[in-house]
PDB file of N, CA and C in Angstrom:
ATOM      1  N   ASP A   1     214.523 173.131   3.352  1.00 95.00           N
ATOM      2  CA  ASP A   1     213.514 172.019   2.285  1.00 95.00           C
ATOM      3  C   ASP A   1     214.514 170.659   3.215  1.00 95.00           C
ATOM      4  N   LEU A   2     215.706 170.524   3.415  1.00 97.00           N
ATOM      5  CA  LEU A   2     216.641 169.505   3.240  1.00 97.00           C
ATOM      6  C   LEU A   2     217.596 169.705   4.438  1.00 97.00           C
ATOM      7  N   TRP A   3     217.654 168.999   5.875  1.00 97.00           N
ATOM      8  CA  TRP A   3     218.434 169.397   6.356  1.00 97.00           C
ATOM      9  C   TRP A   3     219.255 167.813   6.976  1.00 97.00           C
ATOM     10  N   GLY A   4     220.530 168.411   7.774  1.00 98.00           N
ATOM     11  CA  GLY A   4     220.889 167.015   8.449  1.00 98.00           C
ATOM     12  C   GLY A   4     221.174 167.692   9.524  1.00 98.00           C
ATOM     13  N   MET A   5     221.418 165.995  10.298  1.00 97.00           N
ATOM     14  CA  MET A   5     221.112 166.343  11.836  1.00 97.00           C
ATOM     15  C   MET A   5     221.732 165.266  12.605  1.00 97.00           C
ATOM     16  N   SER A   6     222.739 165.754  13.650  1.00 94.00           N
ATOM     17  CA  SER A   6     223.783 164.974  13.919  1.00 94.00           C
ATOM     18  C   SER A   6     222.966 164.934  15.944  1.00 94.00           C
ATOM     19  N   GLU A   7     223.498 163.989  16.457  1.00 93.00           N
ATOM     20  CA  GLU A   7     223.549 164.028  17.466  1.00 93.00           C
ATOM     21  C   GLU A   7     222.027 163.896  18.457  1.00 93.00           C
ATOM     22  N   VAL A   8     220.882 162.626  17.590  1.00 95.00           N
ATOM     23  CA  VAL A   8     219.883 163.361  17.468  1.00 95.00           C
ATOM     24  C   VAL A   8     219.548 161.781  18.403  1.00 95.00           C
ATOM     25  N   LEU A   9     219.129 162.023  19.339  1.00 94.00           N
ATOM     26  CA  LEU A   9     218.400 161.325  20.498  1.00 94.00           C
ATOM     27  C   LEU A   9     217.208 159.727  20.209  1.00 94.00           C
ATOM     28  N   ASN A  10     217.470 160.889  19.670  1.00 95.00           N
ATOM     29  CA  ASN A  10     216.318 159.296  19.235  1.00 95.00           C
ATOM     30  C   ASN A  10     214.138 159.739  18.002  1.00 95.00           C
ATOM     31  N   ASP A  11     213.932 158.910  17.360  1.00 95.00           N
ATOM     32  CA  ASP A  11     212.941 158.572  16.276  1.00 95.00           C
ATOM     33  C   ASP A  11     211.546 159.979  17.038  1.00 95.00           C
ATOM     34  N   ALA A  12     211.478 159.863  18.438  1.00 96.00           N
ATOM     35  CA  ALA A  12     210.121 161.726  18.899  1.00 96.00           C
ATOM     36  C   ALA A  12     211.252 161.972  18.984  1.00 96.00           C
ATOM     37  N   ALA A  13     212.318 162.504  18.591  1.00 95.00           N
ATOM     38  CA  ALA A  13     213.243 164.050  18.675  1.00 95.00           C
ATOM     39  C   ALA A  13     213.534 163.759  17.140  1.00 95.00           C
ATOM     40  N   LEU A  14     213.510 163.730  16.675  1.00 96.00           N
ATOM     41  CA  LEU A  14     213.202 163.631  14.649  1.00 96.00           C
ATOM     42  C   LEU A  14     212.055 163.789  14.397  1.00 96.00           C
ATOM     43  N   LYS A  15     211.146 163.473  14.866  1.00 96.00           N
ATOM     44  CA  LYS A  15     210.242 163.656  14.642  1.00 96.00           C
ATOM     45  C   LYS A  15     209.994 165.338  14.982  1.00 96.00           C
ATOM     46  N   ALA A  16     209.946 165.755  16.061  1.00 96.00           N
ATOM     47  CA  ALA A  16     209.332 166.606  16.575  1.00 96.00           C
ATOM     48  C   ALA A  16     210.137 168.131  15.427  1.00 96.00           C
ATOM     49  N   VAL A  17     211.458 167.899  14.690  1.00 95.00           N
ATOM     50  CA  VAL A  17     211.959 168.212  14.078  1.00 95.00           C
ATOM     51  C   VAL A  17     211.541 168.430  12.909  1.00 95.00           C
ATOM     52  N   GLU A  18     210.571 167.185  12.607  1.00 96.00           N
ATOM     53  CA  GLU A  18     210.175 167.256  11.218  1.00 96.00           C
ATOM     54  C   GLU A  18     208.827 167.741  11.139  1.00 96.00           C
ATOM     55  N   LEU A  19     208.375 167.976  12.336  1.00 94.00           N
ATOM     56  CA  LEU A  19     206.931 168.805  12.686  1.00 94.00           C
ATOM     57  C   LEU A  19     207.682 170.114  12.470  1.00 94.00           C
ATOM     58  N   ALA A  20     208.594 170.886  13.328  1.00 95.00           N
ATOM     59  CA  ALA A  20     209.041 172.197  13.559  1.00 95.00           C
ATOM     60  C   ALA A  20     209.236 172.314  11.641  1.00 95.00           C
ATOM     61  N   ALA A  21     209.830 171.690  10.807  1.00 94.00           N
ATOM     62  CA  ALA A  21     209.823 172.688   9.909  1.00 94.00           C
ATOM     63  C   ALA A  21     209.235 172.177   9.144  1.00 94.00           C
ATOM     64  N   GLY A  22     208.095 171.726   8.987  1.00 92.00           N
ATOM     65  CA  GLY A  22     206.716 171.878   8.369  1.00 92.00           C
ATOM     66  C   GLY A  22     205.902 172.507   8.861  1.00 92.00           C
ATOM     67  N   ASP A  23     205.577 173.458  10.316  1.00 92.00           N
ATOM     68  CA  ASP A  23     204.907 175.032  10.498  1.00 92.00           C
ATOM     69  C   ASP A  23     205.663 175.568   9.566  1.00 92.00           C
ATOM     70  N   GLY A  24     204.281 175.665   9.079  1.00 91.00           N
ATOM     71  CA  GLY A  24     203.572 177.142   7.988  1.00 91.00           C
ATOM     72  C   GLY A  24     204.598 177.126   6.734  1.00 91.00           C
ATOM     73  N   GLU A  25     204.794 175.712   6.866  1.00 91.00           N
ATOM     74  CA  GLU A  25     205.400 175.836   5.535  1.00 91.00           C
ATOM     75  C   GLU A  25     204.569 175.089   4.788  1.00 91.00           C
ATOM     76  N   ASN A  26     203.404 175.078   4.719  1.00 90.00           N
ATOM     77  CA  ASN A  26     202.701 174.245   3.536  1.00 90.00           C
ATOM     78  C   ASN A  26     202.910 173.399   2.489  1.00 90.00           C
ATOM     79  N   ALA A  27     203.859 172.320   4.101  1.00 92.00           N
ATOM     80  CA  ALA A  27     204.668 171.716   3.048  1.00 92.00           C
ATOM     81  C   ALA A  27     204.636 170.001   3.239  1.00 92.00           C
ATOM     82  N   ASP A  28     205.019 169.497   3.269  1.00 95.00           N
ATOM     83  CA  ASP A  28     204.593 168.008   3.903  1.00 95.00           C
ATOM     84  C   ASP A  28     206.534 167.198   3.928  1.00 95.00           C
ATOM     85  N   PHE A  29     206.703 167.521   5.641  1.00 97.00           N
ATOM     86  CA  PHE A  29     208.472 166.994   5.924  1.00 97.00           C
ATOM     87  C   PHE A  29     207.949 165.853   6.518  1.00 97.00           C
ATOM     88  N   ASN A  30     209.262 164.983   5.575  1.00 97.00           N
ATOM     89  CA  ASN A  30     209.371 162.845   6.691  1.00 97.00           C
ATOM     90  C   ASN A  30     210.959 163.707   6.905  1.00 97.00           C
ATOM     91  N   ARG A  31     211.419 162.013   7.990  1.00 98.00           N
ATOM     92  CA  ARG A  31     212.040 162.048   8.188  1.00 98.00           C
ATOM     93  C   ARG A  31     213.270 160.625   8.082  1.00 98.00           C
ATOM     94  N   ILE A  32     214.145 160.339   8.077  1.00 98.00           N
ATOM     95  CA  ILE A  32     215.152 159.383   7.938  1.00 98.00           C
ATOM     96  C   ILE A  32     216.012 159.397   9.348  1.00 98.00           C
ATOM     97  N   LEU A  33     216.075 158.425  10.022  1.00 97.00           N
ATOM     98  CA  LEU A  33     216.783 158.509  11.164  1.00 97.00           C
ATOM     99  C   LEU A  33     217.715 157.342  10.777  1.00 97.00           C
ATOM    100  N   GLY A  34     219.396 157.802  10.791  1.00 95.00           N
ATOM    101  CA  GLY A  34     219.832 156.153  11.572  1.00 95.00           C
ATOM    102  C   GLY A  34     219.511 154.767  12.353  1.00 95.00           C
ATOM    103  N   GLU A  35     220.535 154.451  12.223  1.00 92.00           N
ATOM    104  CA  GLU A  35     221.045 152.619  13.661  1.00 92.00           C
ATOM    105  C   GLU A  35     221.215 152.883  14.568  1.00 92.00           C
ATOM    106  N   THR A  36     222.427 153.370  13.659  1.00 88.00           N
ATOM    107  CA  THR A  36     223.569 153.588  14.203  1.00 88.00           C
ATOM    108  C   THR A  36     224.146 154.391  15.693  1.00 88.00           C
ATOM    109  N   GLY A  37     224.569 154.136  16.821  1.00 85.00           N
ATOM    110  CA  GLY A  37     225.379 155.318  17.425  1.00 85.00           C
ATOM    111  C   GLY A  37     224.199 155.329  18.705  1.00 85.00           C
ATOM    112  N   SER A  38     223.358 154.531  18.718  1.00 83.00           N
ATOM    113  CA  SER A  38     222.916 154.095  20.069  1.00 83.00           C
ATOM    114  C   SER A  38     221.804 155.696  20.252  1.00 83.00           C
ATOM    115  N   ALA A  39     221.661 155.714  20.811  1.00 85.00           N
ATOM    116  CA  ALA A  39     220.969 157.735  21.505  1.00 85.00           C
ATOM    117  C   ALA A  39     221.373 158.708  20.637  1.00 85.00           C
ATOM    118  N   ASP A  40     222.689 158.333  20.050  1.00 88.00           N
ATOM    119  CA  ASP A  40     224.089 159.702  19.597  1.00 88.00           C
ATOM    120  C   ASP A  40     223.464 159.713  18.012  1.00 88.00           C
ATOM    121  N   ARG A  41     221.973 159.366  17.161  1.00 94.00           N
ATOM    122  CA  ARG A  41     222.434 159.006  15.946  1.00 94.00           C
ATOM    123  C   ARG A  41     222.067 159.996  14.692  1.00 94.00           C
ATOM    124  N   LEU A  42     222.543 159.957  13.473  1.00 96.00           N
ATOM    125  CA  LEU A  42     221.549 160.732  12.477  1.00 96.00           C
ATOM    126  C   LEU A  42     221.334 160.807  12.050  1.00 96.00           C
ATOM    127  N   GLY A  43     220.394 162.434  11.107  1.00 98.00           N
ATOM    128  CA  GLY A  43     219.029 161.639  10.344  1.00 98.00           C
ATOM    129  C   GLY A  43     218.963 162.633   9.384  1.00 98.00           C
ATOM    130  N   ILE A  44     218.374 162.893   8.929  1.00 98.00           N
ATOM    131  CA  ILE A  44     217.470 163.364   7.522  1.00 98.00           C
ATOM    132  C   ILE A  44     216.009 164.544   7.840  1.00 98.00           C
ATOM    133  N   VAL A  45     215.459 165.649   7.714  1.00 98.00           N
ATOM    134  CA  VAL A  45     214.331 165.584   7.788  1.00 98.00           C
ATOM    135  C   VAL A  45     214.699 165.972   5.885  1.00 98.00           C
ATOM    136  N   TYR A  46     213.307 166.068   5.358  1.00 98.00           N
ATOM    137  CA  TYR A  46     213.296 166.860   4.603  1.00 98.00           C
ATOM    138  C   TYR A  46     211.925 166.740   3.408  1.00 98.00           C
ATOM    139  N   ASN A  47     211.717 168.177   2.748  1.00 97.00           N
ATOM    140  CA  ASN A  47     210.294 168.490   2.062  1.00 97.00           C
ATOM    141  C   ASN A  47     210.182 167.703   1.213  1.00 97.00           C
ATOM    142  N   SER A  48     209.288 166.121   1.274  1.00 97.00           N
ATOM    143  CA  SER A  48     208.889 165.129   0.527  1.00 97.00           C
ATOM    144  C   SER A  48     207.828 166.093  -0.702  1.00 97.00           C
ATOM    145  N   ASN A  49     207.689 167.132  -0.807  1.00 96.00           N
ATOM    146  CA  ASN A  49     206.766 167.852  -1.453  1.00 96.00           C
ATOM    147  C   ASN A  49     207.146 168.454  -3.349  1.00 96.00           C
ATOM    148  N   ARG A  50     208.623 169.188  -2.327  1.00 97.00           N
ATOM    149  CA  ARG A  50     209.837 169.580  -3.698  1.00 97.00           C
ATOM    150  C   ARG A  50     210.544 167.796  -3.903  1.00 97.00           C
ATOM    151  N   LEU A  51     211.185 167.125  -2.894  1.00 98.00           N
ATOM    152  CA  LEU A  51     212.308 166.182  -2.834  1.00 98.00           C
ATOM    153  C   LEU A  51     211.923 164.912  -2.941  1.00 98.00           C
ATOM    154  N   ASN A  52     211.880 164.245  -3.863  1.00 98.00           N
ATOM    155  CA  ASN A  52     211.294 162.411  -3.905  1.00 98.00           C
ATOM    156  C   ASN A  52     212.613 162.056  -3.444  1.00 98.00           C
ATOM    157  N   LEU A  53     212.027 160.916  -2.501  1.00 98.00           N
ATOM    158  CA  LEU A  53     213.292 160.085  -1.796  1.00 98.00           C
ATOM    159  C   LEU A  53     213.964 158.978  -2.563  1.00 98.00           C
ATOM    160  N   ILE A  54     214.711 158.849  -3.199  1.00 98.00           N
ATOM    161  CA  ILE A  54     214.837 157.182  -3.660  1.00 98.00           C
ATOM    162  C   ILE A  54     215.362 155.866  -3.376  1.00 98.00           C
ATOM    163  N   ARG A  55     215.974 156.229  -2.000  1.00 98.00           N
ATOM    164  CA  ARG A  55     216.946 154.960  -1.031  1.00 98.00           C
ATOM    165  C   ARG A  55     217.573 156.572  -0.318  1.00 98.00           C
ATOM    166  N   SER A  56     218.277 155.394   0.604  1.00 98.00           N
ATOM    167  CA  SER A  56     218.769 155.132   1.961  1.00 98.00           C
ATOM    168  C   SER A  56     219.832 154.543   2.022  1.00 98.00           C
ATOM    169  N   THR A  57     220.642 155.259   2.435  1.00 97.00           N
ATOM    170  CA  THR A  57     221.400 153.478   3.500  1.00 97.00           C
ATOM    171  C   THR A  57     222.444 154.513   3.929  1.00 97.00           C
ATOM    172  N   GLN A  58     223.099 153.570   5.146  1.00 95.00           N
ATOM    173  CA  GLN A  58     223.917 153.739   5.569  1.00 95.00           C
ATOM    174  C   GLN A  58     225.366 153.119   5.729  1.00 95.00           C
ATOM    175  N   LEU A  59     226.224 153.618   5.288  1.00 95.00           N
ATOM    176  CA  LEU A  59     228.372 153.300   4.982  1.00 95.00           C
ATOM    177  C   LEU A  59     228.580 152.967   6.233  1.00 95.00           C
ATOM    178  N   THR A  60     228.009 151.491   6.825  1.00 91.00           N
ATOM    179  CA  THR A  60     229.024 150.689   7.901  1.00 91.00           C
ATOM    180  C   THR A  60     229.620 149.871   8.163  1.00 91.00           C
ATOM    181  N   ASN A  61     230.609 150.411   6.830  1.00 89.00           N
ATOM    182  CA  ASN A  61     231.613 150.533   6.771  1.00 89.00           C
ATOM    183  C   ASN A  61     232.283 150.922   7.711  1.00 89.00           C
ATOM    184  N   ILE A  62     231.830 152.342   7.677  1.00 90.00           N
ATOM    185  CA  ILE A  62     233.048 153.551   8.220  1.00 90.00           C
ATOM    186  C   ILE A  62     232.377 153.959   9.467  1.00 90.00           C
ATOM    187  N   GLY A  63     231.739 153.485   9.949  1.00 69.00           N
ATOM    188  CA  GLY A  63     231.027 153.794  11.470  1.00 69.00           C
ATOM    189  C   GLY A  63     229.684 152.302  11.602  1.00 69.00           C
ATOM    190  N   SER A  64     229.802 151.714  12.946  1.00 57.00           N
ATOM    191  CA  SER A  64     228.969 151.092  12.736  1.00 57.00           C
ATOM    192  C   SER A  64     228.848 150.863  14.746  1.00 57.00           C
ATOM    193  N   GLY A  65     227.964 150.223  15.641  1.00 56.00           N
ATOM    194  CA  GLY A  65     227.646 150.621  16.632  1.00 56.00           C
ATOM    195  C   GLY A  65     227.926 152.217  17.487  1.00 56.00           C
ATOM    196  N   ASN A  66     228.672 152.450  18.662  1.00 70.00           N
ATOM    197  CA  ASN A  66     228.416 153.579  18.894  1.00 70.00           C
ATOM    198  C   ASN A  66     229.210 154.608  18.194  1.00 70.00           C
ATOM    199  N   GLN A  67     229.920 153.951  17.014  1.00 82.00           N
ATOM    200  CA  GLN A  67     230.239 155.354  16.431  1.00 82.00           C
ATOM    201  C   GLN A  67     229.081 155.251  14.682  1.00 82.00           C
ATOM    202  N   ARG A  68     228.939 156.752  14.977  1.00 90.00           N
ATOM    203  CA  ARG A  68     227.215 156.536  14.032  1.00 90.00           C
ATOM    204  C   ARG A  68     228.331 156.557  12.026  1.00 90.00           C
ATOM    205  N   ALA A  69     227.476 155.495  11.501  1.00 93.00           N
ATOM    206  CA  ALA A  69     227.735 155.381   9.791  1.00 93.00           C
ATOM    207  C   ALA A  69     226.892 156.711   9.807  1.00 93.00           C
ATOM    208  N   PRO A  70     227.822 157.249   8.602  1.00 96.00           N
ATOM    209  CA  PRO A  70     227.221 158.201   7.109  1.00 96.00           C
ATOM    210  C   PRO A  70     225.816 157.765   7.300  1.00 96.00           C
ATOM    211  N   LEU A  71     224.784 158.654   6.814  1.00 97.00           N
ATOM    212  CA  LEU A  71     224.199 158.697   6.151  1.00 97.00           C
ATOM    213  C   LEU A  71     223.595 158.911   5.243  1.00 97.00           C
ATOM    214  N   VAL A  72     223.452 158.441   4.108  1.00 98.00           N
ATOM    215  CA  VAL A  72     223.607 158.538   2.854  1.00 98.00           C
ATOM    216  C   VAL A  72     222.151 158.586   2.586  1.00 98.00           C
ATOM    217  N   ALA A  73     221.364 159.473   1.184  1.00 98.00           N
ATOM    218  CA  ALA A  73     220.002 159.366   0.927  1.00 98.00           C
ATOM    219  C   ALA A  73     220.494 160.434  -0.331  1.00 98.00           C
ATOM    220  N   GLU A  74     219.822 159.427  -1.250  1.00 98.00           N
ATOM    221  CA  GLU A  74     219.354 159.790  -3.010  1.00 98.00           C
ATOM    222  C   GLU A  74     217.914 160.119  -3.610  1.00 98.00           C
ATOM    223  N   PHE A  75     218.046 161.174  -3.722  1.00 98.00           N
ATOM    224  CA  PHE A  75     216.946 162.485  -4.056  1.00 98.00           C
ATOM    225  C   PHE A  75     217.204 162.905  -5.563  1.00 98.00           C
ATOM    226  N   LEU A  76     215.339 162.596  -5.701  1.00 98.00           N
ATOM    227  CA  LEU A  76     214.961 163.657  -6.801  1.00 98.00           C
ATOM    228  C   LEU A  76     214.659 165.184  -6.666  1.00 98.00           C
ATOM    229  N   ASP A  77     214.730 165.649  -7.317  1.00 98.00           N
ATOM    230  CA  ASP A  77     214.817 167.472  -6.823  1.00 98.00           C
ATOM    231  C   ASP A  77     213.245 167.839  -7.508  1.00 98.00           C
ATOM    232  N   ARG A  78     211.775 167.418  -7.697  1.00 97.00           N
ATOM    233  CA  ARG A  78     211.131 167.341  -8.299  1.00 97.00           C
ATOM    234  C   ARG A  78     210.632 168.500  -9.307  1.00 97.00           C
ATOM    235  N   GLN A  79     211.880 169.661  -9.008  1.00 95.00           N
ATOM    236  CA  GLN A  79     211.842 171.429  -9.519  1.00 95.00           C
ATOM    237  C   GLN A  79     212.706 171.208 -11.251  1.00 95.00           C
ATOM    238  N   SER A  80     214.048 170.311 -10.613  1.00 97.00           N
ATOM    239  CA  SER A  80     215.167 171.163 -11.471  1.00 97.00           C
ATOM    240  C   SER A  80     215.238 169.275 -12.008  1.00 97.00           C
ATOM    241  N   ASN A  81     214.647 168.150 -11.843  1.00 98.00           N
ATOM    242  CA  ASN A  81     214.901 167.281 -11.766  1.00 98.00           C
ATOM    243  C   ASN A  81     216.049 166.644 -11.769  1.00 98.00           C
ATOM    244  N   GLN A  82     216.654 167.180 -10.655  1.00 97.00           N
ATOM    245  CA  GLN A  82     218.081 167.070 -10.999  1.00 97.00           C
ATOM    246  C   GLN A  82     218.617 165.717  -9.677  1.00 97.00           C
ATOM    247  N   ARG A  83     218.858 164.451  -9.939  1.00 97.00           N
ATOM    248  CA  ARG A  83     218.967 163.808  -8.939  1.00 97.00           C
ATOM    249  C   ARG A  83     220.460 163.950  -8.462  1.00 97.00           C
ATOM    250  N   PHE A  84     220.348 163.615  -6.695  1.00 97.00           N
ATOM    251  CA  PHE A  84     222.036 163.796  -5.794  1.00 97.00           C
ATOM    252  C   PHE A  84     221.957 162.889  -4.788  1.00 97.00           C
ATOM    253  N   LEU A  85     223.085 162.626  -3.944  1.00 98.00           N
ATOM    254  CA  LEU A  85     222.839 162.031  -3.205  1.00 98.00           C
ATOM    255  C   LEU A  85     223.427 162.841  -1.515  1.00 98.00           C
ATOM    256  N   PHE A  86     222.859 163.324  -0.810  1.00 98.00           N
ATOM    257  CA  PHE A  86     222.469 164.065   0.922  1.00 98.00           C
ATOM    258  C   PHE A  86     223.676 163.099   1.839  1.00 98.00           C
ATOM    259  N   MET A  87     224.185 163.200   2.465  1.00 97.00           N
ATOM    260  CA  MET A  87     225.199 162.482   3.591  1.00 97.00           C
ATOM    261  C   MET A  87     225.163 163.672   4.484  1.00 97.00           C
ATOM    262  N   VAL A  88     225.069 162.723   5.925  1.00 97.00           N
ATOM    263  CA  VAL A  88     225.535 163.968   7.364  1.00 97.00           C
ATOM    264  C   VAL A  88     226.798 162.600   7.960  1.00 97.00           C
ATOM    265  N   ASN A  89     227.317 162.500   8.593  1.00 95.00           N
ATOM    266  CA  ASN A  89     228.338 162.728   8.989  1.00 95.00           C
ATOM    267  C   ASN A  89     228.567 162.524  10.622  1.00 95.00           C
ATOM    268  N   HIS A  90     229.333 162.093  11.342  1.00 92.00           N
ATOM    269  CA  HIS A  90     229.702 162.256  12.691  1.00 92.00           C
ATOM    270  C   HIS A  90     231.151 161.509  12.502  1.00 92.00           C
ATOM    271  N   LEU A  91     231.933 162.075  12.376  1.00 91.00           N
ATOM    272  CA  LEU A  91     233.409 161.612  13.163  1.00 91.00           C
ATOM    273  C   LEU A  91     233.708 161.251  14.101  1.00 91.00           C
ATOM    274  N   ALA A  92     234.403 161.091  14.312  1.00 87.00           N
ATOM    275  CA  ALA A  92     235.240 160.439  15.984  1.00 87.00           C
ATOM    276  C   ALA A  92     236.106 161.079  16.742  1.00 87.00           C
ATOM    277  N   ARG A  93     235.431 162.341  18.088  1.00 83.00           N
ATOM    278  CA  ARG A  93     235.884 163.571  17.596  1.00 83.00           C
ATOM    279  C   ARG A  93     236.697 163.010  19.311  1.00 83.00           C
ATOM    280  N   GLY A  94     237.035 161.901  19.689  1.00 86.00           N
ATOM    281  CA  GLY A  94     237.610 160.912  20.803  1.00 86.00           C
ATOM    282  C   GLY A  94     239.075 160.980  20.385  1.00 86.00           C
ATOM    283  N   ASN A  95     239.161 160.365  19.074  1.00 87.00           N
ATOM    284  CA  ASN A  95     240.119 159.598  18.715  1.00 87.00           C
ATOM    285  C   ASN A  95     240.678 159.864  16.932  1.00 87.00           C
ATOM    286  N   ASN A  96     241.921 160.824  17.196  1.00 90.00           N
ATOM    287  CA  ASN A  96     242.192 160.740  16.242  1.00 90.00           C
ATOM    288  C   ASN A  96     242.387 160.015  15.080  1.00 90.00           C
ATOM    289  N   ALA A  97     242.891 158.175  15.293  1.00 90.00           N
ATOM    290  CA  ALA A  97     243.240 157.898  14.001  1.00 90.00           C
ATOM    291  C   ALA A  97     241.827 157.729  13.551  1.00 90.00           C
ATOM    292  N   LEU A  98     241.271 157.170  14.582  1.00 89.00           N
ATOM    293  CA  LEU A  98     239.741 156.549  13.728  1.00 89.00           C
ATOM    294  C   LEU A  98     239.545 157.447  12.969  1.00 89.00           C
ATOM    295  N   ARG A  99     239.411 158.910  13.571  1.00 90.00           N
ATOM    296  CA  ARG A  99     239.510 160.240  12.755  1.00 90.00           C
ATOM    297  C   ARG A  99     238.960 159.697  11.165  1.00 90.00           C
ATOM    298  N   HIS A 100     241.036 160.070  11.023  1.00 92.00           N
ATOM    299  CA  HIS A 100     241.558 159.813  10.049  1.00 92.00           C
ATOM    300  C   HIS A 100     241.182 158.955   9.491  1.00 92.00           C
ATOM    301  N   GLN A 101     240.825 156.980   9.967  1.00 91.00           N
ATOM    302  CA  GLN A 101     240.216 156.463   9.248  1.00 91.00           C
ATOM    303  C   GLN A 101     239.571 156.664   8.747  1.00 91.00           C
ATOM    304  N   GLN A 102     238.173 157.108   9.561  1.00 93.00           N
ATOM    305  CA  GLN A 102     236.906 158.171   9.011  1.00 93.00           C
ATOM    306  C   GLN A 102     237.165 158.480   7.396  1.00 93.00           C
ATOM    307  N   ALA A 103     237.348 159.198   7.467  1.00 94.00           N
ATOM    308  CA  ALA A 103     238.031 160.129   6.481  1.00 94.00           C
ATOM    309  C   ALA A 103     238.660 160.017   5.552  1.00 94.00           C
ATOM    310  N   THR A 104     239.455 158.550   5.204  1.00 95.00           N
ATOM    311  CA  THR A 104     240.122 157.751   4.883  1.00 95.00           C
ATOM    312  C   THR A 104     238.451 157.311   3.813  1.00 95.00           C
ATOM    313  N   LEU A 105     237.796 155.874   4.421  1.00 95.00           N
ATOM    314  CA  LEU A 105     236.863 156.138   4.038  1.00 95.00           C
ATOM    315  C   LEU A 105     235.985 156.408   3.403  1.00 95.00           C
ATOM    316  N   LEU A 106     235.608 157.850   3.762  1.00 95.00           N
ATOM    317  CA  LEU A 106     234.236 159.049   3.124  1.00 95.00           C
ATOM    318  C   LEU A 106     234.529 159.843   1.978  1.00 95.00           C
ATOM    319  N   ASN A 107     236.516 160.268   2.077  1.00 95.00           N
ATOM    320  CA  ASN A 107     237.347 160.321   0.835  1.00 95.00           C
ATOM    321  C   ASN A 107     236.820 159.261  -0.095  1.00 95.00           C
ATOM    322  N   GLN A 108     237.152 158.254   0.361  1.00 96.00           N
ATOM    323  CA  GLN A 108     237.650 156.716  -1.060  1.00 96.00           C
ATOM    324  C   GLN A 108     235.680 156.722  -1.311  1.00 96.00           C
ATOM    325  N   TRP A 109     234.638 156.540  -0.694  1.00 95.00           N
ATOM    326  CA  TRP A 109     233.477 156.752  -1.106  1.00 95.00           C
ATOM    327  C   TRP A 109     232.939 157.182  -2.042  1.00 95.00           C
ATOM    328  N   VAL A 110     233.253 158.783  -1.374  1.00 95.00           N
ATOM    329  CA  VAL A 110     233.069 159.680  -2.466  1.00 95.00           C
ATOM    330  C   VAL A 110     233.449 159.694  -4.162  1.00 95.00           C
ATOM    331  N   GLY A 111     234.418 159.080  -4.324  1.00 95.00           N
ATOM    332  CA  GLY A 111     235.347 159.369  -5.559  1.00 95.00           C
ATOM    333  C   GLY A 111     234.555 158.021  -6.263  1.00 95.00           C
ATOM    334  N   GLN A 112     233.893 157.391  -5.919  1.00 95.00           N
ATOM    335  CA  GLN A 112     233.092 155.814  -6.378  1.00 95.00           C
ATOM    336  C   GLN A 112     231.858 156.670  -6.928  1.00 95.00           C
ATOM    337  N   GLN A 113     231.455 157.739  -6.493  1.00 94.00           N
ATOM    338  CA  GLN A 113     229.681 158.222  -6.401  1.00 94.00           C
ATOM    339  C   GLN A 113     230.335 158.594  -7.772  1.00 94.00           C
ATOM    340  N   ASN A 114     228.661 159.093  -8.611  1.00 85.00           N
ATOM    341  CA  ASN A 114     228.978 159.646 -10.624  1.00 85.00           C
ATOM    342  C   ASN A 114     228.022 160.924  -9.753  1.00 85.00           C
TER     343      ASN A 114
END
């Protein structure tokens, strides 16, 4: 019902995943595409029959430009009435110092969530 994707080329590529996810599932899947990372983006595909999207955002203080900003979506599970955050990220694999900085910032962000 919920997929996180990294290294997504563009909206057309994520739409193909959205359509494939719903094939034979009797469900309506939707997508959220991150805006950072140029042709190497983050995305979320979710079953909108089960999950109500409350909001989505990008943590641009952690990544921008060629570095993908973590993509966060808040959902309400219609079956359990549980609200939750779902986050997709892709840390800078080629830059050890930047990767550790990103991880530290993510850890701080997580600590601020309830």
